[in-house]
Amino acid sequence: MPVATARPISPTDTELHRLKKAARGHKTEHRLRVRAQIVLHAARGLPNARIAERVGVHVDTVRTWRSRFAEQGMPGLADRKRTGRPPTFTSLQATQVKALACQLPAETGAPLSRWTTPELAREAVKRGIAPSLSASTVRRWLARDALKPWQHRSWIFVTDPDFRPKAERVLDLYARTWNGEPLGADEYVISADEKTSIQARCRCHPTLAPGQARAMRVNHTYGRGGALSYLVAYDVHHATVFGRTEPRTGIDPFMALVTRVMNQEPYASAKRVFWIVDNGSSHRGKKAADRQTAAFPNAVLVHTPVHASWLNQVEIYFSVVQRKVVSPNDFTDLTEVEDRLRAFEDRYNATAQPFQWKFTTSDLDDLLARLDRYTADHQEEASVALAA
């Protein structure tokens, strides 16, 4: 029986360039690389058997892709559409489940705080969206649009009527300006606050060091050894920390921290030292500003907006302390806590760099604009609901 003649291949220059790129590309899928190699060998006039030997595939595979390229060109090297099993669910059903996931459970009457994929599947069946539905199918649908209704984030709405001017003053100080004028070399910015209730928890069994394929282990049960407060003044532009521990917070402990900083150079002889604080009871309002100015005339107290401690850079330092010093908490007594905090201060001051603060007044305006749009949209929704 005569052997069928291999079909001649004559790629264009453009097709040759694309074939060579696919055959040699490191990111090309293996199946596409093999097909491109088959066509390139065929373009050189090699027989199918020789190509199969060089590429390492069956001769029928070579014959298939050689013929498809001869008939269709480059599109012929792509996979053909497969029929497969007909879909069990329609796109409308998937969309209805996604819409349900974007509603709060309370709005649907379900006694839940947030959705899980099993609960969404049960609710969809209950509503008649589908006669039966698995949690894995719901999870796959939600993954396509990166919907995760089982997660949540907390936030605080802006309530301070003077939020914009107060926040702008803080951000300007980080940029070394005040009332539109640049700060001088003898002017400093201090960020201060208290970290309350740092406990001395003595674990009932020794903490085990990490080992191969094993994380550090900390015993869950502990004895209480008391708690203290950690007051910190952080020089924003020089990354210097001044801390002290106190049994509790209050006006006197905070003023003791201020006195410690303001009685040493370069702050004692500075033209102005700006103290950025939140609205805690130790330094709240005009009385606190007057009290600090009376004690130190070159000290200027600057308050962040209400519920905006995130604008205070010392909170970043506190997060470092929480992650590196306090947690997991395993101290025999409060003296050990104090010693650890003081030692960490020395370690931090020896190597620290100022925080790369990137939130500017432009970002502030964008944030407030988004909040205004959110408020306007929800007021309109509320009006429509009341009218109905």
mmCIF file of N, CA, C and O in Angstrom, residues 155-158 163 167 171 308 310-311 359-374:
data_model
loop_
_atom_site.group_PDB
_atom_site.id
_atom_site.type_symbol
_atom_site.label_atom_id
_atom_site.label_comp_id
_atom_site.label_asym_id
_atom_site.label_seq_id
_atom_site.Cartn_x
_atom_site.Cartn_y
_atom_site.Cartn_z
ATOM 1 N N TRP A 155 -14.071 49.883 60.219
ATOM 2 C CA TRP A 155 -13.666 51.240 59.873
ATOM 3 C C TRP A 155 -14.457 52.216 60.721
ATOM 4 O O TRP A 155 -15.460 51.855 61.340
ATOM 5 N N ILE A 156 -14.002 53.458 60.769
ATOM 6 C CA ILE A 156 -14.669 54.510 61.544
ATOM 7 C C ILE A 156 -14.999 55.652 60.592
ATOM 8 O O ILE A 156 -14.131 56.124 59.858
ATOM 9 N N PHE A 157 -16.257 56.077 60.598
ATOM 10 C CA PHE A 157 -16.664 57.164 59.727
ATOM 11 C C PHE A 157 -16.202 58.497 60.319
ATOM 12 O O PHE A 157 -16.136 58.679 61.539
ATOM 13 N N VAL A 158 -15.876 59.422 59.443
ATOM 14 C CA VAL A 158 -15.411 60.739 59.877
ATOM 15 C C VAL A 158 -16.567 61.490 60.538
ATOM 16 O O VAL A 158 -17.622 61.704 59.930
ATOM 17 N N PHE A 163 -12.216 67.886 60.574
ATOM 18 C CA PHE A 163 -11.278 66.825 60.211
ATOM 19 C C PHE A 163 -10.235 67.312 59.215
ATOM 20 O O PHE A 163 -9.041 67.077 59.385
ATOM 21 N N ALA A 167 -6.303 67.398 60.157
ATOM 22 C CA ALA A 167 -5.448 66.410 59.493
ATOM 23 C C ALA A 167 -4.401 67.097 58.634
ATOM 24 O O ALA A 167 -3.249 66.646 58.555
ATOM 25 N N LEU A 171 -0.288 66.501 58.592
ATOM 26 C CA LEU A 171 0.418 66.094 57.378
ATOM 27 C C LEU A 171 1.449 67.134 56.960
ATOM 28 O O LEU A 171 2.529 66.795 56.455
ATOM 29 N N ALA A 308 -8.842 59.541 64.728
ATOM 30 C CA ALA A 308 -7.874 59.505 63.622
ATOM 31 C C ALA A 308 -6.467 59.301 64.169
ATOM 32 O O ALA A 308 -5.516 59.937 63.724
ATOM 33 N N TRP A 310 -4.655 56.994 63.513
ATOM 34 C CA TRP A 310 -3.813 56.435 62.450
ATOM 35 C C TRP A 310 -2.935 57.506 61.812
ATOM 36 O O TRP A 310 -1.955 57.183 61.118
ATOM 37 N N LEU A 311 -3.260 58.787 62.032
ATOM 38 C CA LEU A 311 -2.416 59.863 61.523
ATOM 39 C C LEU A 311 -1.195 60.107 62.401
ATOM 40 O O LEU A 311 -0.320 60.883 62.028
ATOM 41 N N PHE A 359 1.208 59.297 52.919
ATOM 42 C CA PHE A 359 -0.141 59.858 52.864
ATOM 43 C C PHE A 359 -0.031 61.379 52.914
ATOM 44 O O PHE A 359 0.421 61.960 53.901
ATOM 45 N N THR A 360 -0.443 62.038 51.821
ATOM 46 C CA THR A 360 -0.297 63.479 51.695
ATOM 47 C C THR A 360 -1.659 64.168 51.738
ATOM 48 O O THR A 360 -2.706 63.516 51.828
ATOM 49 N N THR A 361 -1.637 65.498 51.635
ATOM 50 C CA THR A 361 -2.899 66.241 51.619
ATOM 51 C C THR A 361 -3.718 65.910 50.372
ATOM 52 O O THR A 361 -4.953 65.961 50.409
ATOM 53 N N SER A 362 -3.066 65.557 49.271
ATOM 54 C CA SER A 362 -3.811 65.138 48.073
ATOM 55 C C SER A 362 -4.559 63.837 48.338
ATOM 56 O O SER A 362 -5.725 63.677 47.942
ATOM 57 N N ASP A 363 -3.894 62.901 49.020
ATOM 58 C CA ASP A 363 -4.569 61.660 49.393
ATOM 59 C C ASP A 363 -5.718 61.938 50.359
ATOM 60 O O ASP A 363 -6.760 61.267 50.302
ATOM 61 N N LEU A 364 -5.522 62.914 51.234
ATOM 62 C CA LEU A 364 -6.581 63.293 52.174
ATOM 63 C C LEU A 364 -7.804 63.805 51.422
ATOM 64 O O LEU A 364 -8.945 63.429 51.747
ATOM 65 N N ASP A 365 -7.593 64.655 50.417
ATOM 66 C CA ASP A 365 -8.714 65.183 49.635
ATOM 67 C C ASP A 365 -9.434 64.060 48.892
ATOM 68 O O ASP A 365 -10.667 64.052 48.791
ATOM 69 N N ASP A 366 -8.678 63.105 48.344
ATOM 70 C CA ASP A 366 -9.299 61.966 47.660
ATOM 71 C C ASP A 366 -10.145 61.142 48.623
ATOM 72 O O ASP A 366 -11.252 60.704 48.282
ATOM 73 N N LEU A 367 -9.621 60.917 49.837
ATOM 74 C CA LEU A 367 -10.364 60.156 50.840
ATOM 75 C C LEU A 367 -11.669 60.844 51.202
ATOM 76 O O LEU A 367 -12.736 60.208 51.240
ATOM 77 N N LEU A 368 -11.615 62.146 51.450
ATOM 78 C CA LEU A 368 -12.827 62.875 51.831
ATOM 79 C C LEU A 368 -13.823 62.931 50.685
ATOM 80 O O LEU A 368 -15.041 62.884 50.907
ATOM 81 N N ALA A 369 -13.316 63.008 49.445
ATOM 82 C CA ALA A 369 -14.221 63.013 48.292
ATOM 83 C C ALA A 369 -14.952 61.681 48.173
ATOM 84 O O ALA A 369 -16.159 61.641 47.873
ATOM 85 N N ARG A 370 -14.241 60.576 48.419
ATOM 86 C CA ARG A 370 -14.889 59.264 48.369
ATOM 87 C C ARG A 370 -15.948 59.139 49.460
ATOM 88 O O ARG A 370 -17.029 58.582 49.230
ATOM 89 N N LEU A 371 -15.637 59.651 50.637
ATOM 90 C CA LEU A 371 -16.613 59.597 51.731
ATOM 91 C C LEU A 371 -17.844 60.446 51.420
ATOM 92 O O LEU A 371 -18.972 60.071 51.755
ATOM 93 N N ASP A 372 -17.622 61.604 50.778
ATOM 94 C CA ASP A 372 -18.762 62.448 50.399
ATOM 95 C C ASP A 372 -19.657 61.735 49.392
ATOM 96 O O ASP A 372 -20.891 61.792 49.492
ATOM 97 N N ARG A 373 -19.035 61.057 48.411
ATOM 98 C CA ARG A 373 -19.828 60.318 47.425
ATOM 99 C C ARG A 373 -20.594 59.180 48.094
ATOM 100 O O ARG A 373 -21.757 58.922 47.776
ATOM 101 N N TYR A 374 -19.919 58.497 49.032
ATOM 102 C CA TYR A 374 -20.578 57.403 49.753
ATOM 103 C C TYR A 374 -21.781 57.929 50.533
ATOM 104 O O TYR A 374 -22.869 57.335 50.508
#
